[in-house]
PDB file of C-alpha atoms in Angstrom:
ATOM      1  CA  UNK A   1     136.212  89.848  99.675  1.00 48.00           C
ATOM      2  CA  UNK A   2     136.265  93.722  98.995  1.00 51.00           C
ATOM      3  CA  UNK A   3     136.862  94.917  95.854  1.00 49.00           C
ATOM      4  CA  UNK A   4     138.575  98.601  94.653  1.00 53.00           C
ATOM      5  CA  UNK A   5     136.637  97.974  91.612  1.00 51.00           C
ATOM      6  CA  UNK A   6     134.049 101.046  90.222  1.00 50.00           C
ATOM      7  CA  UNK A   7     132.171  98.503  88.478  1.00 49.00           C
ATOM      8  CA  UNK A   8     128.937  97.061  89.911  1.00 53.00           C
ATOM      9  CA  UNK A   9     130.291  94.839  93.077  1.00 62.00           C
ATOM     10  CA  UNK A  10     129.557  90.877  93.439  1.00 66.00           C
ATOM     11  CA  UNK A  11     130.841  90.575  97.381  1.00 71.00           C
ATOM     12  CA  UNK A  12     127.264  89.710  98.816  1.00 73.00           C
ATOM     13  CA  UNK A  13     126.194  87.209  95.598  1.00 75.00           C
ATOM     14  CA  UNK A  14     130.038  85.518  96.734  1.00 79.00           C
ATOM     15  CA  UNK A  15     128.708  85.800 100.337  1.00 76.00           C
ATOM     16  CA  UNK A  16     125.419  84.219  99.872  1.00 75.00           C
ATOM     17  CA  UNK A  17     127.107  81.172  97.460  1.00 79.00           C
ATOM     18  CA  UNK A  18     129.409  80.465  99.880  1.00 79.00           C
ATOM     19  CA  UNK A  19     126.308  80.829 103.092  1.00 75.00           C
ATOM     20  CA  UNK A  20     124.581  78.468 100.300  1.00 77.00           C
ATOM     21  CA  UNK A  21     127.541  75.823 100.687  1.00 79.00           C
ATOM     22  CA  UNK A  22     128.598  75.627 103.902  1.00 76.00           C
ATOM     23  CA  UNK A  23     125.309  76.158 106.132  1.00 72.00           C
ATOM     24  CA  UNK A  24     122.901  75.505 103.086  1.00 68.00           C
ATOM     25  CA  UNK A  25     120.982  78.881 103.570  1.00 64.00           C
ATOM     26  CA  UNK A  26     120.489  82.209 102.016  1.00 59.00           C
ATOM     27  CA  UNK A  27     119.991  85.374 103.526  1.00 56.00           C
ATOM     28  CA  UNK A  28     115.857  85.605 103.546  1.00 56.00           C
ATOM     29  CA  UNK A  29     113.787  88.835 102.921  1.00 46.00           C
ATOM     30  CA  UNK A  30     111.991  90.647 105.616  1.00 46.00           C
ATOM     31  CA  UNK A  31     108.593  90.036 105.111  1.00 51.00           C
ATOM     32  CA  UNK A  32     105.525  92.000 106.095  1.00 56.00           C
ATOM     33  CA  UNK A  33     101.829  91.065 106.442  1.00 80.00           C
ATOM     34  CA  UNK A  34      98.404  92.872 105.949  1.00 93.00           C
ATOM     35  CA  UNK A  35      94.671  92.461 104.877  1.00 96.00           C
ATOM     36  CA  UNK A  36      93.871  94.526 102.176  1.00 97.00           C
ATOM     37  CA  UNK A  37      90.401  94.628 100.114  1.00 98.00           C
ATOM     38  CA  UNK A  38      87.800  96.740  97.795  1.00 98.00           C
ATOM     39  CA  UNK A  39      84.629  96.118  96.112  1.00 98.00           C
ATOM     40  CA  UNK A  40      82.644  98.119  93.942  1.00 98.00           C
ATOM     41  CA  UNK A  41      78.765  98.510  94.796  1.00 97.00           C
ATOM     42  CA  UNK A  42      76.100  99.999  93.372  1.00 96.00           C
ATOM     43  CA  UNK A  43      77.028 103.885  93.704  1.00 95.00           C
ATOM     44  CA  UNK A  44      80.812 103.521  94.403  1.00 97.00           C
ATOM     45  CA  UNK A  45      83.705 102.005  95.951  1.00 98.00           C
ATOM     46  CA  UNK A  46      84.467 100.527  99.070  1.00 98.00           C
ATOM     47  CA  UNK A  47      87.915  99.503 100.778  1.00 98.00           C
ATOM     48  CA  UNK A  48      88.716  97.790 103.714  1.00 98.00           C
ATOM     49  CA  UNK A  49      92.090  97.334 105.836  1.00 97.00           C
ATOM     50  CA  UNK A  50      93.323  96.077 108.618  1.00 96.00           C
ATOM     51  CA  UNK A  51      95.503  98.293 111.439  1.00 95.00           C
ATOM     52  CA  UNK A  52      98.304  95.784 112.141  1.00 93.00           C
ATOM     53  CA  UNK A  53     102.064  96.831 111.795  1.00 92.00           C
ATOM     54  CA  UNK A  54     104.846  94.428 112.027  1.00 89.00           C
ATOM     55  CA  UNK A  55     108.508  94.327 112.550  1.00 86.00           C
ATOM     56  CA  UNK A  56     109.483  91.159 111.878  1.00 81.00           C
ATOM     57  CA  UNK A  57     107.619  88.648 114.726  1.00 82.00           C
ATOM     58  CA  UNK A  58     106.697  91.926 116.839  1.00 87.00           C
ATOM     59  CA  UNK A  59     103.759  93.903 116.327  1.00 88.00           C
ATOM     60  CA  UNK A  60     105.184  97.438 116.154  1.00 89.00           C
ATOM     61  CA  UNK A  61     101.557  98.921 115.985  1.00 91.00           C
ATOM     62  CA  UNK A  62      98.474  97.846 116.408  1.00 91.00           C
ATOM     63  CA  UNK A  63      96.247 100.749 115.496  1.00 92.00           C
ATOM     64  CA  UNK A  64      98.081 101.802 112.195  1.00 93.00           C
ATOM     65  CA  UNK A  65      96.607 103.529 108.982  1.00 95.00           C
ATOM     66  CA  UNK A  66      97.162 101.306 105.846  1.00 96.00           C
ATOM     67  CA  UNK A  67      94.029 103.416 103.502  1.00 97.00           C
ATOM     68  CA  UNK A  68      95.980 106.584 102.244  1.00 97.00           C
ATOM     69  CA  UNK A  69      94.568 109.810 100.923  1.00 98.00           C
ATOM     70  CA  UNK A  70      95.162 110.067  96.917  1.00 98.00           C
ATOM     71  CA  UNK A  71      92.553 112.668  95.819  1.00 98.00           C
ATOM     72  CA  UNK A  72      89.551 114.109  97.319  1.00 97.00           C
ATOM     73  CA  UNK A  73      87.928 111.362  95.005  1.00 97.00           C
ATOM     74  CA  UNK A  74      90.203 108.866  95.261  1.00 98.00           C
ATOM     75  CA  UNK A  75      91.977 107.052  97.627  1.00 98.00           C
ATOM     76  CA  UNK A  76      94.430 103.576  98.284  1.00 98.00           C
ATOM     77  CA  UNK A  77      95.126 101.017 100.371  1.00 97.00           C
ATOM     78  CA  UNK A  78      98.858  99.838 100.975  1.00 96.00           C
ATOM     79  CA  UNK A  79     100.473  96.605 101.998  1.00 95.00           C
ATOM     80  CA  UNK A  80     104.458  95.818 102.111  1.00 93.00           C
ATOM     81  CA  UNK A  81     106.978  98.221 103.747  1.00 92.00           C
ATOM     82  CA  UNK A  82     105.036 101.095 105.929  1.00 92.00           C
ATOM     83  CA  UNK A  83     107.537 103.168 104.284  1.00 92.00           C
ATOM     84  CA  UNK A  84     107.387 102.343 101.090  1.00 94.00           C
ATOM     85  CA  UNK A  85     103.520 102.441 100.848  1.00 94.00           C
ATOM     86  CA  UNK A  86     103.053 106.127 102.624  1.00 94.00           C
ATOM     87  CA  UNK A  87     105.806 107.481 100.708  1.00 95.00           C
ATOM     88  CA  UNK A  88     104.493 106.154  97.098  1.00 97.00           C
ATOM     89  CA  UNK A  89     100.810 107.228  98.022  1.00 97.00           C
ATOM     90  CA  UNK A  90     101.991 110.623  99.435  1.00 97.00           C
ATOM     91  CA  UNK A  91     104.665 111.401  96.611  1.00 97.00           C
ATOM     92  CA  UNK A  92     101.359 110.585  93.758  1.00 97.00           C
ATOM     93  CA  UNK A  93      98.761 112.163  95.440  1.00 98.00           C
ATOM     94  CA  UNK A  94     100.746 115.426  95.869  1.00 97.00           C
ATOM     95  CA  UNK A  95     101.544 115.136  91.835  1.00 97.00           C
ATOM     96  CA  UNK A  96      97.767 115.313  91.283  1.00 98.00           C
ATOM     97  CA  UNK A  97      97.071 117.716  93.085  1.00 97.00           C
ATOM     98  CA  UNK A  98      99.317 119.773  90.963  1.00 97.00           C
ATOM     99  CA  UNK A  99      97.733 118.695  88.281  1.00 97.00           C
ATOM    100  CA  UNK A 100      93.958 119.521  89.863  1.00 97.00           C
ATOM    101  CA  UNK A 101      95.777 123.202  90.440  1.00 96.00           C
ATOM    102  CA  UNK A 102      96.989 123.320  86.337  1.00 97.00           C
ATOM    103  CA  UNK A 103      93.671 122.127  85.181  1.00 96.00           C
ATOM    104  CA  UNK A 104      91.009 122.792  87.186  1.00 96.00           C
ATOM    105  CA  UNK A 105      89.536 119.326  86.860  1.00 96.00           C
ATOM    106  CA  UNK A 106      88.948 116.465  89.101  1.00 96.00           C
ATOM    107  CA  UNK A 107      91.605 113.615  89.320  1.00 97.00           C
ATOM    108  CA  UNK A 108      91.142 110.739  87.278  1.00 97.00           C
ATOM    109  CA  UNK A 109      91.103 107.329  89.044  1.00 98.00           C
ATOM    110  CA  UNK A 110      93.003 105.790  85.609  1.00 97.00           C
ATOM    111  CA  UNK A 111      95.524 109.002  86.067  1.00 97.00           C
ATOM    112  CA  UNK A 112      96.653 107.612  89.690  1.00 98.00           C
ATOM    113  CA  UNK A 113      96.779 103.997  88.659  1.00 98.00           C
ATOM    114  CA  UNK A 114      98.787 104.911  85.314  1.00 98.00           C
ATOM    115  CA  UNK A 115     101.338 107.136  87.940  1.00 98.00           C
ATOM    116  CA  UNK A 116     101.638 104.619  90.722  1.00 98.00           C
ATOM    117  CA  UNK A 117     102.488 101.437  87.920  1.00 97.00           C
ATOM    118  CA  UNK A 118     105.146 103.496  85.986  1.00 97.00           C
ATOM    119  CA  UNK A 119     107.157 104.585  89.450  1.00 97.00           C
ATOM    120  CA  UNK A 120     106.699 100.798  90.922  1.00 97.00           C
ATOM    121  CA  UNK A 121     107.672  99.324  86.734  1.00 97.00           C
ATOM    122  CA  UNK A 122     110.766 101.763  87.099  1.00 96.00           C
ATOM    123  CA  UNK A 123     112.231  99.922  90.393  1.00 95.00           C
ATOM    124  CA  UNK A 124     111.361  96.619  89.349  1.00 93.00           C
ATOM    125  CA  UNK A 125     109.737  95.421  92.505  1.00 93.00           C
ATOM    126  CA  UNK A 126     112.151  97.072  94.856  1.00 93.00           C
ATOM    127  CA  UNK A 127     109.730  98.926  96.397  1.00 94.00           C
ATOM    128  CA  UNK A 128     107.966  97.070  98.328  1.00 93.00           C
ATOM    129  CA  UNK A 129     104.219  98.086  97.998  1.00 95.00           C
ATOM    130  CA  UNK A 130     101.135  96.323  96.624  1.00 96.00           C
ATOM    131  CA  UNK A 131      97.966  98.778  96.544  1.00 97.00           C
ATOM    132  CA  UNK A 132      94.225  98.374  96.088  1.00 98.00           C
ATOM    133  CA  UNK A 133      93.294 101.730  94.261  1.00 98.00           C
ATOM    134  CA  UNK A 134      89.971 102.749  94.288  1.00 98.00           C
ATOM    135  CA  UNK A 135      87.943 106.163  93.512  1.00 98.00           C
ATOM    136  CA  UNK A 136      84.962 107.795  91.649  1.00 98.00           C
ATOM    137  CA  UNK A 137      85.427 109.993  88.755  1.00 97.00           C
ATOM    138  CA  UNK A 138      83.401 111.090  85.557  1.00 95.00           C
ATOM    139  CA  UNK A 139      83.538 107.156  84.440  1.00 96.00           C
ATOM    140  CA  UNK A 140      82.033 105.823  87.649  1.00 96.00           C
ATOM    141  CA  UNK A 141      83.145 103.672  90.180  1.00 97.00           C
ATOM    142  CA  UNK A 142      86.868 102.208  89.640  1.00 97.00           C
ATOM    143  CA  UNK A 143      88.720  99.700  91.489  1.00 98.00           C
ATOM    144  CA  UNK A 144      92.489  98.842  91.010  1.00 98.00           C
ATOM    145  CA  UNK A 145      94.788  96.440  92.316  1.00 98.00           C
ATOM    146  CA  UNK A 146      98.348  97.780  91.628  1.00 98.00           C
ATOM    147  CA  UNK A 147     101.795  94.850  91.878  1.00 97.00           C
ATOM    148  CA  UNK A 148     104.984  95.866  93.393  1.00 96.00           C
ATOM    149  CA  UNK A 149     106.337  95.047  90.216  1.00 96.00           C
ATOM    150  CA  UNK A 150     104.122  97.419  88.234  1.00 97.00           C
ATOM    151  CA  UNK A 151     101.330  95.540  86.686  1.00 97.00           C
ATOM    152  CA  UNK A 152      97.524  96.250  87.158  1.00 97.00           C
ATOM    153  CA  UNK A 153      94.344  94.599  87.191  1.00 97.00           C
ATOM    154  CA  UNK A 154      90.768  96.137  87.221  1.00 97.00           C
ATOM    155  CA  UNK A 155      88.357  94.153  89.642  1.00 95.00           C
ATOM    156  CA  UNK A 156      84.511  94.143  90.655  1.00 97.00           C
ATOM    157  CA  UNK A 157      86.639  92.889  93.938  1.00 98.00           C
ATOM    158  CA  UNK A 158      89.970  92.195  95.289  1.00 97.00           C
ATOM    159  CA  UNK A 159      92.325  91.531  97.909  1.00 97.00           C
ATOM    160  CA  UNK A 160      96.009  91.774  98.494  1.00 96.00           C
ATOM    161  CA  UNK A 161      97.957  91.502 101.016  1.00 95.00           C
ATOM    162  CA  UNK A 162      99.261  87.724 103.392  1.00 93.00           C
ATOM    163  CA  UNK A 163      95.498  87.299 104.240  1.00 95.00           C
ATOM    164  CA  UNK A 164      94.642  87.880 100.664  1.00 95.00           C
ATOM    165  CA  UNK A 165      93.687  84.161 100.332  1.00 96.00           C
ATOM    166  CA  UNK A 166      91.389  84.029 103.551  1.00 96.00           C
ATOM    167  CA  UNK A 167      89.481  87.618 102.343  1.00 97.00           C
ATOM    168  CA  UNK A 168      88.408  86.544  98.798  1.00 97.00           C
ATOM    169  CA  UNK A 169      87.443  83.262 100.343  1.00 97.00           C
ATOM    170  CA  UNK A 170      84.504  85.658 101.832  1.00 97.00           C
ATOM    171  CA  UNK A 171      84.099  87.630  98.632  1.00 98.00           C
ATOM    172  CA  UNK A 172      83.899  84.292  96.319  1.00 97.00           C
ATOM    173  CA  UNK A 173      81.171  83.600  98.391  1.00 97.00           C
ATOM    174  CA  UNK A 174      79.122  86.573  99.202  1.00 97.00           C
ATOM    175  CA  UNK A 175      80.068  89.021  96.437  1.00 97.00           C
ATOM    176  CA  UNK A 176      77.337  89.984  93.783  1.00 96.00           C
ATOM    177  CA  UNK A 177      76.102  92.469  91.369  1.00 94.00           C
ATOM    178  CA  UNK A 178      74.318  95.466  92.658  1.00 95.00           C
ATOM    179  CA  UNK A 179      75.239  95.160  96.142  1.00 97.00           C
ATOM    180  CA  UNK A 180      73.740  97.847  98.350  1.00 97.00           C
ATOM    181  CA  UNK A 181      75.861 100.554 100.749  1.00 97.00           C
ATOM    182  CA  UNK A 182      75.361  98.500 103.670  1.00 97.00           C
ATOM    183  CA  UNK A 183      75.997  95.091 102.231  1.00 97.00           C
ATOM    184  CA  UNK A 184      79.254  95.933 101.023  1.00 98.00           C
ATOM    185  CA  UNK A 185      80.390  97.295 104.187  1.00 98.00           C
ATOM    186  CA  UNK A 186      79.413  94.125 106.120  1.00 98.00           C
ATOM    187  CA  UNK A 187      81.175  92.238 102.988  1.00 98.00           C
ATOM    188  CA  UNK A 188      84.410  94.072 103.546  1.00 98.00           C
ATOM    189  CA  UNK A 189      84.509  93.929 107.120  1.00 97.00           C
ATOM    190  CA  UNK A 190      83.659  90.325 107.023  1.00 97.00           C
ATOM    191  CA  UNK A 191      86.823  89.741 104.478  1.00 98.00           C
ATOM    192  CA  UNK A 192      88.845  91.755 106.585  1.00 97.00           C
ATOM    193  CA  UNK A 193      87.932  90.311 109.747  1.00 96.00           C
ATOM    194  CA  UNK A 194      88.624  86.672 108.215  1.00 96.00           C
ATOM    195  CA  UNK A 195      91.783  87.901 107.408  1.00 96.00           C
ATOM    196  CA  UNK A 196      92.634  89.273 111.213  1.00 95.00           C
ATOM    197  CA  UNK A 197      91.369  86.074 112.173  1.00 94.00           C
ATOM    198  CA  UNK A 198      93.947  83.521 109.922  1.00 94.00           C
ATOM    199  CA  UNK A 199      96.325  85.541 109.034  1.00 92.00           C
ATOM    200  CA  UNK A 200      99.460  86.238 111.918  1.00 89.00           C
ATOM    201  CA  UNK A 201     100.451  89.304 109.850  1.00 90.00           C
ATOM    202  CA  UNK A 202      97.094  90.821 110.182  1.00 94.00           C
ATOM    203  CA  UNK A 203      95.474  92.043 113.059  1.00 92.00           C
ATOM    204  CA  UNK A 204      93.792  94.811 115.600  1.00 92.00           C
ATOM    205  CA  UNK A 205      91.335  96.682 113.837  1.00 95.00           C
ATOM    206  CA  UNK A 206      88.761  97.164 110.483  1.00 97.00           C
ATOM    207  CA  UNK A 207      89.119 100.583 108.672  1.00 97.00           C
ATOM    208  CA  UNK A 208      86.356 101.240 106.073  1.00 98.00           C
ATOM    209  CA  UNK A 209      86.643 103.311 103.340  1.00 98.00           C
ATOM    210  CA  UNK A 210      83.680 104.129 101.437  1.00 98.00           C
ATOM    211  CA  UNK A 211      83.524 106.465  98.150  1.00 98.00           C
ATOM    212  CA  UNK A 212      80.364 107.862  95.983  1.00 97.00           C
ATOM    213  CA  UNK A 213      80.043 110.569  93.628  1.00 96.00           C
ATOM    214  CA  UNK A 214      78.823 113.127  96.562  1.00 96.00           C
ATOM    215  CA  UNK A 215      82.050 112.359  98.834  1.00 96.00           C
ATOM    216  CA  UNK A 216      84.281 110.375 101.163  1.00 97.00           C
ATOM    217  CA  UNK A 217      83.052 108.724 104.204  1.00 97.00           C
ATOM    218  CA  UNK A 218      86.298 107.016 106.218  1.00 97.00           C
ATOM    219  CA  UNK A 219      85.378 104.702 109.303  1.00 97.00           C
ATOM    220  CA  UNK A 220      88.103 104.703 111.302  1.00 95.00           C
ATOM    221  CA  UNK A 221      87.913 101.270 113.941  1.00 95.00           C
ATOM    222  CA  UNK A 222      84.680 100.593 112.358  1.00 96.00           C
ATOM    223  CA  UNK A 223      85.329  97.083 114.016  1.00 94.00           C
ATOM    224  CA  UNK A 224      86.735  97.255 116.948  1.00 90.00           C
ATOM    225  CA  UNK A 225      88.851  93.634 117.172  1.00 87.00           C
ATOM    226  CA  UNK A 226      90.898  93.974 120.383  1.00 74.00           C
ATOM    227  CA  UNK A 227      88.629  94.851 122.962  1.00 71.00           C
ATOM    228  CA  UNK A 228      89.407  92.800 126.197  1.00 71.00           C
ATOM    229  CA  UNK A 229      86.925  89.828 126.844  1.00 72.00           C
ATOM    230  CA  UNK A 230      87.045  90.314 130.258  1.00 76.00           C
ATOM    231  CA  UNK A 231      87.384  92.493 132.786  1.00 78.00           C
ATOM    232  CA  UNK A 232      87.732  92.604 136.917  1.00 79.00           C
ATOM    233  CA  UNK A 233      84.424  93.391 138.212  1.00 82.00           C
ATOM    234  CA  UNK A 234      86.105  94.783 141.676  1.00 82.00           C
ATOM    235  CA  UNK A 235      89.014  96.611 141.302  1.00 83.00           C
ATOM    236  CA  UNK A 236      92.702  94.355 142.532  1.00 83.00           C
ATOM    237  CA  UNK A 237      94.241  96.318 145.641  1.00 86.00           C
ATOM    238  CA  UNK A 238      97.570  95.794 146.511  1.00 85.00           C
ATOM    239  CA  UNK A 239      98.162  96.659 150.271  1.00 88.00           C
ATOM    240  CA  UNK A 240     101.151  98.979 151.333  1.00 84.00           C
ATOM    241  CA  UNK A 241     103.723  96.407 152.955  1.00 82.00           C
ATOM    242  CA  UNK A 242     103.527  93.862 149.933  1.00 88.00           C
ATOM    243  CA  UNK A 243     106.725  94.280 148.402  1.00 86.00           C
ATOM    244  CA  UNK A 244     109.552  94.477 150.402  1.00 86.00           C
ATOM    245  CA  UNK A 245     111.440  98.307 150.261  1.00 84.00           C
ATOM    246  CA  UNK A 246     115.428  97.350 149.787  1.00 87.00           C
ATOM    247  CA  UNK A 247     116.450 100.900 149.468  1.00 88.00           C
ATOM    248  CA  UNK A 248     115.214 104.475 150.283  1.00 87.00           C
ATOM    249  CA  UNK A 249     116.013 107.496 149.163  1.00 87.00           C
ATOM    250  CA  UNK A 250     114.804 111.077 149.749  1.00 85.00           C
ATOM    251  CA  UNK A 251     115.765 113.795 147.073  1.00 80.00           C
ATOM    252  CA  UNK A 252     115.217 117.516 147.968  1.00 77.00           C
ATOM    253  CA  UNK A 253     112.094 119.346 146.087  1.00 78.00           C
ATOM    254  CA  UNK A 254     112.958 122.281 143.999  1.00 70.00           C
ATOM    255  CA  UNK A 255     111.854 124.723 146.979  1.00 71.00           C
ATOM    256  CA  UNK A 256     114.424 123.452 148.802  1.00 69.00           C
ATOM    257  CA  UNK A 257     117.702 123.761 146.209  1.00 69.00           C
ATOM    258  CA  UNK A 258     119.941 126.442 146.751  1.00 71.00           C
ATOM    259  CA  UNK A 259     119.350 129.479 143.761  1.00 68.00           C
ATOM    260  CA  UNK A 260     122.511 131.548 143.292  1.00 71.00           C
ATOM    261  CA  UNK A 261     121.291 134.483 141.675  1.00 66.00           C
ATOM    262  CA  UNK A 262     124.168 136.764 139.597  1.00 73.00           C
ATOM    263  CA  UNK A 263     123.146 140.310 138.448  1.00 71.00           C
ATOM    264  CA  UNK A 264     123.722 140.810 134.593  1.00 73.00           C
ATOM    265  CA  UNK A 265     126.843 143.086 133.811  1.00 75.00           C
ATOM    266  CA  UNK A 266     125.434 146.596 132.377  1.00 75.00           C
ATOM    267  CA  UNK A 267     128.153 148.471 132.425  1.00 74.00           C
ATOM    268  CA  UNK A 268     128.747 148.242 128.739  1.00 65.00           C
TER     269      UNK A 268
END
């Protein structure tokens, strides 16, 4: 089923009919999961993640970074392809930070948002990332979620992400106006930790973001989810002798190899 052809090629979409027929499936898509969240409270923003990477059914790491630098004002938190979200963030933040250079002006939270919808609207959902964009500028607090596919919403609160669904469970219910510093860190963490909880493609850890006017404070493993519940109060000791030895070798130390030593030709 190959074709010479130059023009656009139809071999997999032939493929996947004839998968379609024969065993009744397609080929699925690779699916990712995270817990991704952001609230705005009385003096700014705050955004919440969760540290599990997956590959597939395996969790490839469990202490992962999924809230990515923007601006020194600004900053986003990714879900999708690890790829795909680090390169995105990374490729817009360095883009306004030219601009910051050129003008001499803070970044705009609407500027990022309006840069990160028109790349993702250009590939049509290819790239697989779905932010939560928040930051403080000269308007005040903004929040942003941002679709693969390039559309935008602006939020008091929101979550993305496969736990999406068990964090604004938490937010529906404990979310209000005015919220103090404190309360909306224990409301994120909550929503993320709800998330880590139901949610197989979320786990490990709660990263915090929180941004004001005056700066950025980031709480890395402000949760700590995957401490041990219990551990040995006396030390296990294993005797010498329990395992049986089926083979033994000896190898020489380096003190003991031969060193041939051959003066350098000078002559020339």
């Amino acid at each position: 089923m190959k074709s010479d052809s130059k023009a656009f090629g139809t071999e997999l979409m032939v493929r996947n009919e004839l998968l379609l027929k024969k065993a009744g499936l397609a080929p699925g898509f690779t699916k990712t999961g995270t817990t991704i969240v952001g609230l705005i409270y009385k003096d700014g923003v705050v955004l919440g993640a969760d540290t599990r990477s997956t590959a597939g059914t395996t969790v490839a790491d469990k202490n992962c970074e999924k809230i990515h630098y923007i601006a020194p004002n600004i900053y986003c938190c990714g879900a999708g392809t690890a790829a795909d979200t680090e390169n995105v963030t990374g490729m817009i933040s360095s883009q306004l930070e030219l601009h910051r250079y050129a003008t001499g002006k803070q970044s705009r939270v609407n500027s990022a948002m309006t840069l990160l919808k028109s790349h993702l609207f250009k590939y049509q959902g290819y790239i697989s990332a779905a932010l939560v964009l928040g930051g403080v500028d000269c308007k005040g607090p903004q929040l942003f979620t941002i679709y693969p596919h390039g559309s935008t919403d602006s939020l008091p609160y929101c979550t993305m992400g496969s736990g999406s669904l068990n964090a604004m469970a938490v937010f529906e219910a404990g979310y209000k106006d005015g919220m103090t510093r404190e309360e909306g860190i224990d409301l994120v963490t909550r929503a993320i930790r709800s998330g880590v909880y139901n949610d197989l493609g979320s786990g490990s850890n709660v990263d915090v973001c929180v941004i004001t006017k005056d700066g950025v404070e980031y709480l890395r493993n402000h949760e700590f989810l995957q401490g041990k519940t219990y551990s040995r109060q006396h030390e296990k000791v294993i005797p010498p002798g329990t395992t049986t030895v089926l083979r033994q070798r000896e190898y020489p130390s380096l003190s003991q190899l031969p060193i041939d030593v051959q003066a350098m030709d000078v002559s020339s």
